[in-house]
CSV table of C-alpha atoms and ligand atoms in Angstrom, one decimal:
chain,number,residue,atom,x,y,z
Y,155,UNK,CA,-1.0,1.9,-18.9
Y,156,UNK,CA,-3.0,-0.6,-17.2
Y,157,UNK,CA,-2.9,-0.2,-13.3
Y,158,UNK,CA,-4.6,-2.0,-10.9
Y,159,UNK,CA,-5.8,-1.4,-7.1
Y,160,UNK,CA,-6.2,2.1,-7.3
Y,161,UNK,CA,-9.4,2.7,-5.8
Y,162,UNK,CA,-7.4,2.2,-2.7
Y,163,UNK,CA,-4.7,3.6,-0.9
Y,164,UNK,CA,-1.7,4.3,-2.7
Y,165,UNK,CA,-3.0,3.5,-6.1
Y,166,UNK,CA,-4.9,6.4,-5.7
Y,167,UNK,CA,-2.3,8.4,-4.7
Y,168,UNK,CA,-0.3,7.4,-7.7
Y,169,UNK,CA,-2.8,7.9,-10.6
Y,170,UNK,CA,-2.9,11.6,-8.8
Y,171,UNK,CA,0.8,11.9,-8.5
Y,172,UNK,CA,1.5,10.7,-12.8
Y,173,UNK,CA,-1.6,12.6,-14.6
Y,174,UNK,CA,-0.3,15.5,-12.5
Y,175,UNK,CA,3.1,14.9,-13.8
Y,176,UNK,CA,3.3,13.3,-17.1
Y,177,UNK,CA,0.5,15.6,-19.6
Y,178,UNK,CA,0.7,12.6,-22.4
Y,179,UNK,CA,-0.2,9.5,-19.9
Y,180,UNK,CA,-3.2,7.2,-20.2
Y,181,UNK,CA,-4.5,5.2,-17.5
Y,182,UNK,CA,-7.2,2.4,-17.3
Y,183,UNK,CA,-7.8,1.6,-13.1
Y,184,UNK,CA,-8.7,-2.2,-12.6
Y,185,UNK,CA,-10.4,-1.9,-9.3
Y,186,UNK,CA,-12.5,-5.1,-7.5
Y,187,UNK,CA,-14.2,-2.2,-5.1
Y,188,UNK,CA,-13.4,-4.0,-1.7
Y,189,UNK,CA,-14.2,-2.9,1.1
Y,190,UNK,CA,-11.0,-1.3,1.1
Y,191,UNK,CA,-11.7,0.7,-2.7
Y,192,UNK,CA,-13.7,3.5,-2.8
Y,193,UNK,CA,-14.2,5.5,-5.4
Y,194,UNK,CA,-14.3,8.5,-3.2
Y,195,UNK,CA,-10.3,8.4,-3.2
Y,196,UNK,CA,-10.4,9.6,-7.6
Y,197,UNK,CA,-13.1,11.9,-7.6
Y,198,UNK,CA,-11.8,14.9,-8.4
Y,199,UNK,CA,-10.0,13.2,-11.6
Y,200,UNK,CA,-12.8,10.9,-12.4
Y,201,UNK,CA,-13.9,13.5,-15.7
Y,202,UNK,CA,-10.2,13.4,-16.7
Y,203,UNK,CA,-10.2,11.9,-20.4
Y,204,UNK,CA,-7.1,10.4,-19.7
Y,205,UNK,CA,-8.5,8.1,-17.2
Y,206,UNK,CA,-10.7,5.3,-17.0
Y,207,UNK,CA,-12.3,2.9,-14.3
Y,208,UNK,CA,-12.8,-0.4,-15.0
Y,209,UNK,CA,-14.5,-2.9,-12.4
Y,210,UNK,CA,-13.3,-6.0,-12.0
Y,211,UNK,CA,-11.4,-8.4,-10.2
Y,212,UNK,CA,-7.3,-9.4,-11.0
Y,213,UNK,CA,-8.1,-12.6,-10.4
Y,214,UNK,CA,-10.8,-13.7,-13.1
Y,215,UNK,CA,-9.2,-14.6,-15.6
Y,216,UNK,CA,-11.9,-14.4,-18.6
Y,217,UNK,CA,-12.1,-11.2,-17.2
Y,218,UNK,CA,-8.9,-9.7,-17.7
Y,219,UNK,CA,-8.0,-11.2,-20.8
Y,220,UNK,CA,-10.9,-9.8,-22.1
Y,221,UNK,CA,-9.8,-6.8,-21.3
Y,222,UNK,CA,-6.0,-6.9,-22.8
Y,223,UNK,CA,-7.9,-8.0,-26.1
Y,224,UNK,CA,-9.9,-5.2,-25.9
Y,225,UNK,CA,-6.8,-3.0,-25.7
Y,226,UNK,CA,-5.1,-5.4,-28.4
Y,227,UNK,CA,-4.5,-2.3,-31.0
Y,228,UNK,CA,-3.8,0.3,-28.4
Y,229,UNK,CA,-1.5,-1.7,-26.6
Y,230,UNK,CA,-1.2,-1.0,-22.8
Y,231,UNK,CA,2.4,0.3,-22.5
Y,232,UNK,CA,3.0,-1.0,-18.8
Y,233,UNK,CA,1.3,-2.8,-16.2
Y,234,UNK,CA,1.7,-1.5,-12.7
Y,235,UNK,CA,-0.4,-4.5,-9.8
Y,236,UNK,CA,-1.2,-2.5,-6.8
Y,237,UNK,CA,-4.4,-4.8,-6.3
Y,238,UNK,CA,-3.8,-6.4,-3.4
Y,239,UNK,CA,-5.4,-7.4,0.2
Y,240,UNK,CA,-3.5,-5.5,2.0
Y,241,UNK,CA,-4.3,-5.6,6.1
Y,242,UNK,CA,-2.1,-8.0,7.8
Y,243,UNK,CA,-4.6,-8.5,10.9
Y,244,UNK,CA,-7.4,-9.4,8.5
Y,245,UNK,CA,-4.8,-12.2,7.0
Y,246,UNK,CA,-4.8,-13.6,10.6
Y,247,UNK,CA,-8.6,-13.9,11.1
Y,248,UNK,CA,-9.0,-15.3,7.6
Y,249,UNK,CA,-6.3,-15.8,4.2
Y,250,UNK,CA,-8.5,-17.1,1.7
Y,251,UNK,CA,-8.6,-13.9,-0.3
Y,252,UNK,CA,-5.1,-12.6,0.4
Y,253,UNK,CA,-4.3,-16.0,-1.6
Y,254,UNK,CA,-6.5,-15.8,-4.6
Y,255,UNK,CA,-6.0,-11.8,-5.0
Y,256,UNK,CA,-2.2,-11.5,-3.9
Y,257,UNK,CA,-0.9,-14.6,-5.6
Y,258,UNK,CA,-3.6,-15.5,-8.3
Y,259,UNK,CA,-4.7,-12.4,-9.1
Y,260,UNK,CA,-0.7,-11.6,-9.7
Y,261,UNK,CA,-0.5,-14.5,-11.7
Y,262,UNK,CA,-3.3,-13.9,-14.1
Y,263,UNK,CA,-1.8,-10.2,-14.7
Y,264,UNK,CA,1.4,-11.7,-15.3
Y,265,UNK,CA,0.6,-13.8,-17.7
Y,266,UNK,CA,-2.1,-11.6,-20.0
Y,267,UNK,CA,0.4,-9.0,-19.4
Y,268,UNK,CA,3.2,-11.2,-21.4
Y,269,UNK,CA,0.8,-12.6,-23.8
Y,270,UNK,CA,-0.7,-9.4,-25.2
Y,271,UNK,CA,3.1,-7.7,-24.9
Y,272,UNK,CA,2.5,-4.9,-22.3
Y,273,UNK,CA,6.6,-4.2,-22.6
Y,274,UNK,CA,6.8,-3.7,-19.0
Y,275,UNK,CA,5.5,-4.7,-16.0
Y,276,UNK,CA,5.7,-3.2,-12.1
Y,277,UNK,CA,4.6,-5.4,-9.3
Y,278,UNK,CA,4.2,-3.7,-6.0
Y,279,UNK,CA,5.4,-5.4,-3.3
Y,280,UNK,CA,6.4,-4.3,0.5
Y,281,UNK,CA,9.4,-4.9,3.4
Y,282,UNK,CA,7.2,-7.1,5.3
Y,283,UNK,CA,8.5,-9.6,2.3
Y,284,UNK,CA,12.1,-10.0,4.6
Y,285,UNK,CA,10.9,-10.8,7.6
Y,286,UNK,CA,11.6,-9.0,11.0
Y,287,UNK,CA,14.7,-7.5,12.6
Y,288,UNK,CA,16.6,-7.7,15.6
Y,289,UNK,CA,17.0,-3.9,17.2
Y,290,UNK,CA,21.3,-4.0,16.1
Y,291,UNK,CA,20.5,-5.6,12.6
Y,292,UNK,CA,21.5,-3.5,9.7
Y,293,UNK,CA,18.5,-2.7,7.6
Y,294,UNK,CA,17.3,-4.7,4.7
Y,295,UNK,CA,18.8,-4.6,0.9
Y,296,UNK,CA,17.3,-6.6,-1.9
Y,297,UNK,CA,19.8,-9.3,-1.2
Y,298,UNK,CA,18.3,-10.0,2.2
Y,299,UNK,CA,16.6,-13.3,2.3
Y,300,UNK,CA,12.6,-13.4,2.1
Y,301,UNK,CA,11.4,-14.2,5.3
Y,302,UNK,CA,7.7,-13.6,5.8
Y,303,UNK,CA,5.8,-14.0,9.0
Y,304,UNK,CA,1.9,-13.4,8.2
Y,305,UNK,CA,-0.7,-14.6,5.7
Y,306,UNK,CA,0.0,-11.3,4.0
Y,307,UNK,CA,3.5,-10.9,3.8
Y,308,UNK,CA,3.6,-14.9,2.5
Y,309,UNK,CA,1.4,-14.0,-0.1
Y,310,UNK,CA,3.3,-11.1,-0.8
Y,311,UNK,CA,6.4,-12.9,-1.5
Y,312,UNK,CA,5.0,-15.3,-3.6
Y,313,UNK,CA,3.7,-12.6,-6.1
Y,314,UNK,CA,7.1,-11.4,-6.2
Y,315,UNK,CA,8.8,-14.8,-6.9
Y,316,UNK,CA,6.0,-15.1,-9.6
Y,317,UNK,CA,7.3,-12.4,-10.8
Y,318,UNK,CA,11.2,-12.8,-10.8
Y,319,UNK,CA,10.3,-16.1,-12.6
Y,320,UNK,CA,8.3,-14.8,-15.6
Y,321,UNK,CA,11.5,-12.9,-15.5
Y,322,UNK,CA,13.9,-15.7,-15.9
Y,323,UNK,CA,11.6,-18.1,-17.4
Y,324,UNK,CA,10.3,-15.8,-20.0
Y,325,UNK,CA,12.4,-13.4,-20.5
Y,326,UNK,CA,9.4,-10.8,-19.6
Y,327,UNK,CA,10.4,-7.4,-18.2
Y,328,UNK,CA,9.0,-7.7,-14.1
Y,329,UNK,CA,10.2,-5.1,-11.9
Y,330,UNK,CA,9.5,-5.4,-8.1
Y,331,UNK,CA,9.0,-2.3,-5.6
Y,332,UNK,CA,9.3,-3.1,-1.3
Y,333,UNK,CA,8.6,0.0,-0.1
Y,334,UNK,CA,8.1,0.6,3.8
Y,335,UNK,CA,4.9,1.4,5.5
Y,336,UNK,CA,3.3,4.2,3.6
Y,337,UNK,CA,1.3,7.1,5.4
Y,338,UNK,CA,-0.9,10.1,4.1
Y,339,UNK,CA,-4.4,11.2,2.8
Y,340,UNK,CA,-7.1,8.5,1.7
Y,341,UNK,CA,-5.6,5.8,3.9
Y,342,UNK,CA,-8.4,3.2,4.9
Y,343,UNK,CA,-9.2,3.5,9.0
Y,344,UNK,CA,-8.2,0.1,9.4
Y,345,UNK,CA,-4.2,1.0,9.4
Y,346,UNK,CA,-2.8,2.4,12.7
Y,347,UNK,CA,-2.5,6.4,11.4
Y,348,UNK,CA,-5.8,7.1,10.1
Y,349,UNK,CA,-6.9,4.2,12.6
Y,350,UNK,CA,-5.8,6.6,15.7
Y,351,UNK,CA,-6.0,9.8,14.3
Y,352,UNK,CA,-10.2,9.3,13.7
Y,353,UNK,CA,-10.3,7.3,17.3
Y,354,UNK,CA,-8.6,10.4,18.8
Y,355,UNK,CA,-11.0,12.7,16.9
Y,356,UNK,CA,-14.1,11.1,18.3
Y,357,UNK,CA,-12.2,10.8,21.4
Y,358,UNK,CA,-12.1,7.3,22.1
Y,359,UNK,CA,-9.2,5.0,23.2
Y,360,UNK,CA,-6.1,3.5,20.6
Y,361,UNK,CA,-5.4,0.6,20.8
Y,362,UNK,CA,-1.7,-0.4,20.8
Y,363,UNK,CA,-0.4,-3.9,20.4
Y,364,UNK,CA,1.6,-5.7,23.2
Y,365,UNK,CA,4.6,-3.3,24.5
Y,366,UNK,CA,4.2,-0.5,21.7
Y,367,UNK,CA,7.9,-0.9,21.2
Y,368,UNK,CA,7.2,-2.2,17.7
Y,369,UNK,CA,9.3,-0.2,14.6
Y,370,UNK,CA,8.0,0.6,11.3
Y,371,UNK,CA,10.4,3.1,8.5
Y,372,UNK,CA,7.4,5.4,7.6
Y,373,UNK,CA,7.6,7.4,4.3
Y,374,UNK,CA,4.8,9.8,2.6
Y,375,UNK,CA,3.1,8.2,-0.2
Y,376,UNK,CA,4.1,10.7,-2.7
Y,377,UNK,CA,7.6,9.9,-2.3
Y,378,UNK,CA,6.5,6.3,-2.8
Y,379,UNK,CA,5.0,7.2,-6.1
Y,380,UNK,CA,8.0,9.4,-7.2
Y,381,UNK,CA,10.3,6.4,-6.8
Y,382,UNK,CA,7.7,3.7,-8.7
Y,383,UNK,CA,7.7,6.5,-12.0
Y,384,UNK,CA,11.3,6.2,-11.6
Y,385,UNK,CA,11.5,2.3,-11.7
Y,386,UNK,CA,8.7,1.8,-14.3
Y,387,UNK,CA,10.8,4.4,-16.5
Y,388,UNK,CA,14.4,3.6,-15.9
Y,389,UNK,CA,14.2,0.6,-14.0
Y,390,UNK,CA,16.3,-2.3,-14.8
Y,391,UNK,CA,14.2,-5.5,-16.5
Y,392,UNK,CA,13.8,-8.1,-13.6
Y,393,UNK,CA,15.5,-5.8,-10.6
Y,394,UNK,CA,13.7,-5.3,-6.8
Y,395,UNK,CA,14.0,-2.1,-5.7
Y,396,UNK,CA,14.0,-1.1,-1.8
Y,397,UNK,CA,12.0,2.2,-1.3
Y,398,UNK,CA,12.4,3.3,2.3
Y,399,UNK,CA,12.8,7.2,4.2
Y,400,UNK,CA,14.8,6.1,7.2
Y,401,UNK,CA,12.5,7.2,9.3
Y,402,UNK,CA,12.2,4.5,12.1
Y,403,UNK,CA,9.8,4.7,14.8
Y,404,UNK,CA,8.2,2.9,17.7
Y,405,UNK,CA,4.8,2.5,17.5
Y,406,UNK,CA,4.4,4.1,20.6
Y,407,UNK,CA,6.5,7.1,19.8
Y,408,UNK,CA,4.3,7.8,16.7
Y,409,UNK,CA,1.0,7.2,19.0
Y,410,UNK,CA,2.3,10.1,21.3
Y,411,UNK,CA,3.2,12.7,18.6
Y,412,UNK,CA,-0.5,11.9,17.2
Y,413,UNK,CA,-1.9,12.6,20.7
Y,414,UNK,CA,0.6,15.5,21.2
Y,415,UNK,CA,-0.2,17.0,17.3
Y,416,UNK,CA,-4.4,16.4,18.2
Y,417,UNK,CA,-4.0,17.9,21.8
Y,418,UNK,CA,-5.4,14.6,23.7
Y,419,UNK,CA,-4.6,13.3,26.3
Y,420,UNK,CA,-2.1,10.2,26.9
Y,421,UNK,CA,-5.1,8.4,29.3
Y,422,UNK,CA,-6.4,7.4,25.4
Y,423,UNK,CA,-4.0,5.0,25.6
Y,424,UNK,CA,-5.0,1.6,25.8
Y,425,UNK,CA,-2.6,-1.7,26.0
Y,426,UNK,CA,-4.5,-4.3,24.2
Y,427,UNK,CA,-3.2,-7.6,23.4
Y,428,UNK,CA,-0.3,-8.6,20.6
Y,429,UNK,CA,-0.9,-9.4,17.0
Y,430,UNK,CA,0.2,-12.5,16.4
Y,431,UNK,CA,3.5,-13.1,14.9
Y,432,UNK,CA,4.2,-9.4,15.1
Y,433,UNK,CA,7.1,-8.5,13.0
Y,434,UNK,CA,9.2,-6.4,15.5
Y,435,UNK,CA,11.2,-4.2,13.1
Y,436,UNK,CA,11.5,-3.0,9.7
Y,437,UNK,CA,14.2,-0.9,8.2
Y,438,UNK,CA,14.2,-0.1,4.6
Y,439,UNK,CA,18.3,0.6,2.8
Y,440,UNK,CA,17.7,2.2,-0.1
Y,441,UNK,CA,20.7,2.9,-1.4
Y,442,UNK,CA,19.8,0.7,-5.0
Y,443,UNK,CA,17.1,2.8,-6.3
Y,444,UNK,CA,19.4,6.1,-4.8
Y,445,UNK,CA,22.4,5.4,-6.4
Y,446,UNK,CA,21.4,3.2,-9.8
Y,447,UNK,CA,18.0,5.8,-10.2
Y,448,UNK,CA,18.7,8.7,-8.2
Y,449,UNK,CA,15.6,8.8,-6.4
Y,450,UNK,CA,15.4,10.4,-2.1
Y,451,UNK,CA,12.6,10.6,0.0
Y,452,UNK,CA,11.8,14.4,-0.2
Y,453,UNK,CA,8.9,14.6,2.5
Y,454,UNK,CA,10.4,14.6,6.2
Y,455,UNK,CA,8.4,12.8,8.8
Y,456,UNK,CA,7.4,15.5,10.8
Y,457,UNK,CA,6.0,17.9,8.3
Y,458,UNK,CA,3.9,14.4,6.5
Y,459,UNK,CA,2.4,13.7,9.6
Y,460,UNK,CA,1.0,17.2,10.0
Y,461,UNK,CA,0.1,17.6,6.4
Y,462,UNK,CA,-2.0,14.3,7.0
Y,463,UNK,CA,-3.2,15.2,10.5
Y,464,UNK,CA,-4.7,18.0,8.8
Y,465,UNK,CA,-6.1,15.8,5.7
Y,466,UNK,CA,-8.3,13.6,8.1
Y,467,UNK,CA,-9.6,16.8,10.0
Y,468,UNK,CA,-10.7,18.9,6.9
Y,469,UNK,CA,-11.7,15.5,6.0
Y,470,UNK,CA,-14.1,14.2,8.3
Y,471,UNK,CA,-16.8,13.2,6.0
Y,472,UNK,CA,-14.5,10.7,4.3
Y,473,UNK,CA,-13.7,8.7,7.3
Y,474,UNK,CA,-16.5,8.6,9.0
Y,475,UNK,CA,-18.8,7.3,6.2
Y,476,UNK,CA,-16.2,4.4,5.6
Y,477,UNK,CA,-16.7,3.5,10.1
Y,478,UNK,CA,-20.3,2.6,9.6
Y,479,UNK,CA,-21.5,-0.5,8.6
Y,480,UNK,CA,-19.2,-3.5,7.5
Y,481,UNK,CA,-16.3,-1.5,9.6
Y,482,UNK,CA,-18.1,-1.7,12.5
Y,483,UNK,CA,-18.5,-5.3,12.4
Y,484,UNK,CA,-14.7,-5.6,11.8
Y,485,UNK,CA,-13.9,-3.3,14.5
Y,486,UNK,CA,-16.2,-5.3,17.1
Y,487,UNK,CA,-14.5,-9.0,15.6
Y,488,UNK,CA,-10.9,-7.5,15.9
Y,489,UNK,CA,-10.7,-5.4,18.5
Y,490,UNK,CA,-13.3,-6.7,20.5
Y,491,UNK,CA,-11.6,-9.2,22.4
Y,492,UNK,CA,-8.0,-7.8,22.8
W,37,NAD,P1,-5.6,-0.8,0.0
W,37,NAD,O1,-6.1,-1.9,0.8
W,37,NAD,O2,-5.8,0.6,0.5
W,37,NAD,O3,-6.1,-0.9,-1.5
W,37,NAD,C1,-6.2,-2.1,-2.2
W,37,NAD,C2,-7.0,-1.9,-3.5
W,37,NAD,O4,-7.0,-3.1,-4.2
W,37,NAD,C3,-8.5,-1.6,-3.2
W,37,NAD,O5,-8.9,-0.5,-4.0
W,37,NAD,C4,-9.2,-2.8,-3.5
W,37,NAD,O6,-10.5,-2.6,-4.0
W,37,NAD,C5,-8.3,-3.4,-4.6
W,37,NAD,N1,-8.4,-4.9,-4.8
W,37,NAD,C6,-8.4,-5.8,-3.8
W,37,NAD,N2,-8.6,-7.0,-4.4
W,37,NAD,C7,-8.7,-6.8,-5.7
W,37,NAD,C8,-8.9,-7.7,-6.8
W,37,NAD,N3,-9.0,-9.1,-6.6
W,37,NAD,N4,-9.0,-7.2,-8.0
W,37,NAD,C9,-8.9,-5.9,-8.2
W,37,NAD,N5,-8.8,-5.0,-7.2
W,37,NAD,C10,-8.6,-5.5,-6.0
W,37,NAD,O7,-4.0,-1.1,-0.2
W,37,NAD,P2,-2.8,0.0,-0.2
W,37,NAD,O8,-2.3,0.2,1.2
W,37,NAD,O9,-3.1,1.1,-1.1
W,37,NAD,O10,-1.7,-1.0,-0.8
W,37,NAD,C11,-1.5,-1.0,-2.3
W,37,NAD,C12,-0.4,-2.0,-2.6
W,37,NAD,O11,0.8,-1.5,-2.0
W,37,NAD,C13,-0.6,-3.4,-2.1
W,37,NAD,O12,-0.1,-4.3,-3.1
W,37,NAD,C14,0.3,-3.5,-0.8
W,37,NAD,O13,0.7,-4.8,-0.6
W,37,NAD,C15,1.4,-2.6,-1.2
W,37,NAD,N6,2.1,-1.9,-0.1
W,37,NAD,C16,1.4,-1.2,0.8
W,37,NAD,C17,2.1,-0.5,1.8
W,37,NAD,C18,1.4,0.4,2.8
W,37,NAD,O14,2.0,0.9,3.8
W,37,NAD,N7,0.1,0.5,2.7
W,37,NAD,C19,3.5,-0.5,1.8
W,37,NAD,C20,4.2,-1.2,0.9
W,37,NAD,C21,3.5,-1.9,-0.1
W,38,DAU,O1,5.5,-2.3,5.9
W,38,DAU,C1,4.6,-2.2,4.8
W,38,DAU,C2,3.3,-2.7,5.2
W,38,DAU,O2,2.8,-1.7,6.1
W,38,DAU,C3,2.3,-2.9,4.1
W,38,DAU,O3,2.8,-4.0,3.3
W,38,DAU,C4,0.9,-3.3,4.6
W,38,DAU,O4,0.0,-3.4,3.5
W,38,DAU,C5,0.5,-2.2,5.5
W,38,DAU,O5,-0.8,-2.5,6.0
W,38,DAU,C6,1.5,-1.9,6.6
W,38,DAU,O6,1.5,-3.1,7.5
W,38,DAU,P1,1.6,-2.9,9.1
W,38,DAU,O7,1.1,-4.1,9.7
W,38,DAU,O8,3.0,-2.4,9.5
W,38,DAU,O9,0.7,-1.7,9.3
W,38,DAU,P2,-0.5,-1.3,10.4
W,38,DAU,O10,-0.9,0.1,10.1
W,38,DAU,O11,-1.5,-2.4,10.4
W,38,DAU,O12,0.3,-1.4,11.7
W,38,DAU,C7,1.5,-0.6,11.9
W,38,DAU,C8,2.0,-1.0,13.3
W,38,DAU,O13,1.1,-0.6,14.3
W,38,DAU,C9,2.2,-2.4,13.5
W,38,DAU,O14,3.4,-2.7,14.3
W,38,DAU,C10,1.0,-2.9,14.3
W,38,DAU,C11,0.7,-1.7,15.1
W,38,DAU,N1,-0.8,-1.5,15.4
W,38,DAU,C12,-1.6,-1.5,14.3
W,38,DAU,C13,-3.0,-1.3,14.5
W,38,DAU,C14,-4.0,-1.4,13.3
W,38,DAU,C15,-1.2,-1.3,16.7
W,38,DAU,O15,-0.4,-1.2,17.6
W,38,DAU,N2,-2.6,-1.1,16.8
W,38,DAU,C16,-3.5,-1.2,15.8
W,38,DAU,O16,-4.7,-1.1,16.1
């Protein structure tokens, strides 16, 4: 299968979690290398013959269908689009490529994707798609209207309405994944985990947005991966699942177990001013993708935390070559000021 983005984050991740599981899998990794892609995170499988890198970016469109051509005979079975821009801060200080990767880039897969027959197609998409919720709302389902509040999450939803319409337009098999915010190894320093966990290590302050009171539904990213085998196996042609641990928790809550796991002190603590339109709650129901595929988060919270407190300490090299450089410069444009 073609799968793209996984030079990053969870993409990574995945192509770990299926060549460990399924023996007879092929997988060609369409990876821009942005700052967020490294190919650090696929070392250890880069000499696997069953995988190969490919640069190249979702959104050139000679480029990809050059690509499906040259797999015309040996048809890619599935497309799965990880490829994305994926920070919601750097949407607010610029969306220019969140737009042209998230929405065009989706676009072009799409429709090489249905013109050279890949039979299936996974788009990954996220909860920040629905909005925000009150503290007493009940947690989102995939009936819950779209509702997105940042550069990212709008961008988001419009690769997944791309999607549902290739669907009904075309008749081609989309599936779409919203999963909840995802936490464990490889994790770019940007995103508040392996964004505190490396400031604690070097001993310098976190920064928490507004009133810390802020709730994201964490869930380890191999559970994520578990659940987007299941949907790009038994999935139903143009169905959303919801992929979600029920694990909610204030931002500030998680900032003092990271303090309290890393034995620092709470005076590391600093108050800095709000993201803008900070989506104040997310809650994931995943009862879909439970009941119709059987999937469960298997990984509780506590025990993923520690397992990826640990990764980032007997990781150290990883991180801290990534906060040199072009980090740097984002850190001081960001953070500087707040
Ligand atoms: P990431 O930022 O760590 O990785 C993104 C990857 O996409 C990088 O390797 C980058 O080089 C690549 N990329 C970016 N633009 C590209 C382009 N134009 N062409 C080809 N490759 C390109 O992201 P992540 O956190 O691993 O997220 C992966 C996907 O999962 C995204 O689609 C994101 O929206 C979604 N998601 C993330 C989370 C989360 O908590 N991180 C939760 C739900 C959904
Ligand atoms: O919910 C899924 C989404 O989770 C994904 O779609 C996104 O790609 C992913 O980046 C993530 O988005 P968030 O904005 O929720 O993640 P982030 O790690 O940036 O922030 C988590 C919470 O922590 C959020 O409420 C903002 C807050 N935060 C974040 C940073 C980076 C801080 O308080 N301080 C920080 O420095």
């Amino acid at each position: 299968m073609l799968v793209t983005g996984c030079c990053g984050f969870i993409g990574s991740n995945f192509i770990r979690y299926i060549l460990n599981k399924h023996e007879d899998y092929r997988i060609v990794n369409l990876d821009k290398l942005t700052y967020a892609g490294n190919l650090e995170n696929l070392k250890d499988i880069e000499d696997d013959l069953r995988y190969e890198f490919v640069r190249g970016d979702i959104a050139d469109e000679a480029f990809v269908s050059e690509l499906f051509k040259k797999h015309a005979d040996d048809r890619f079975d599935a497309v799965v689009n990880f490829a994305a821009e994926s920070h919601v801060d750097r949407s607010i200080m610029g969306g220019d490529e969140f737009i042209r990767t998230n929405i065009e880039g989706t676009h072009v897969l799409l429709k090489n994707a249905m013109h050279f027959e890949a039979p299936r197609f996974v788009q990954i998409s996220t909860d920040e798609v629905y909005g925000t919720l009150k503290p007493d709302e009940p947690a989102f389902t995939e009936e819950t209207p779209l509702a997105p509040n940042s550069i990212y999450s709008a961008s988001k939803a419009a690769a997944d309405m791309l999607a549902r319409a290739y669907f009904k337009t075309h008749g081609y098999c989309t599936l779409v994944t919203r999963c909840s915010n995802n936490y464990g190894p490889y994790q770019f320093p940007e995103k508040l985990i392996p964004l505190f966990v490396s400031n604690l290590l070097h001993d310098k302050e976190v920064p928490v947005y507004g009133d810390g009171m802020q709730i994201r539904d964490w869930i380890y990213v191999d559970d994520h991966s578990e659940a987007i085998d299941l949907v790009l196996r038994k999935g139903a042609p143009g169905e959303v699942y919801n992929i979600g641990a029920e694990n909610e928790i204030a931002n500030i809550q998680l900032t003092k177990m990271l303090l309290k796991q890393l034995g620092k002190p709470e005076s590391l603590i600093k108050y800095v001013k709000d993201r803008p339109g900070h989506d104040r709650r997310y809650a994931m129901n995943s009862g879909k993708i439970q009941r119709e595929l059987g999937w469960k988060a298997q990984v509780d919270f506590e025990s993923g935390l520690e397992r990826t407190i640990k990764w980032y300490i007997e990781n150290r090299e990883w991180w801290e070559r990534i906060k040199t450089g072009e980090y740097l410069k984002y850190y001081e444009k960001w953070y500087g000021n707040r």
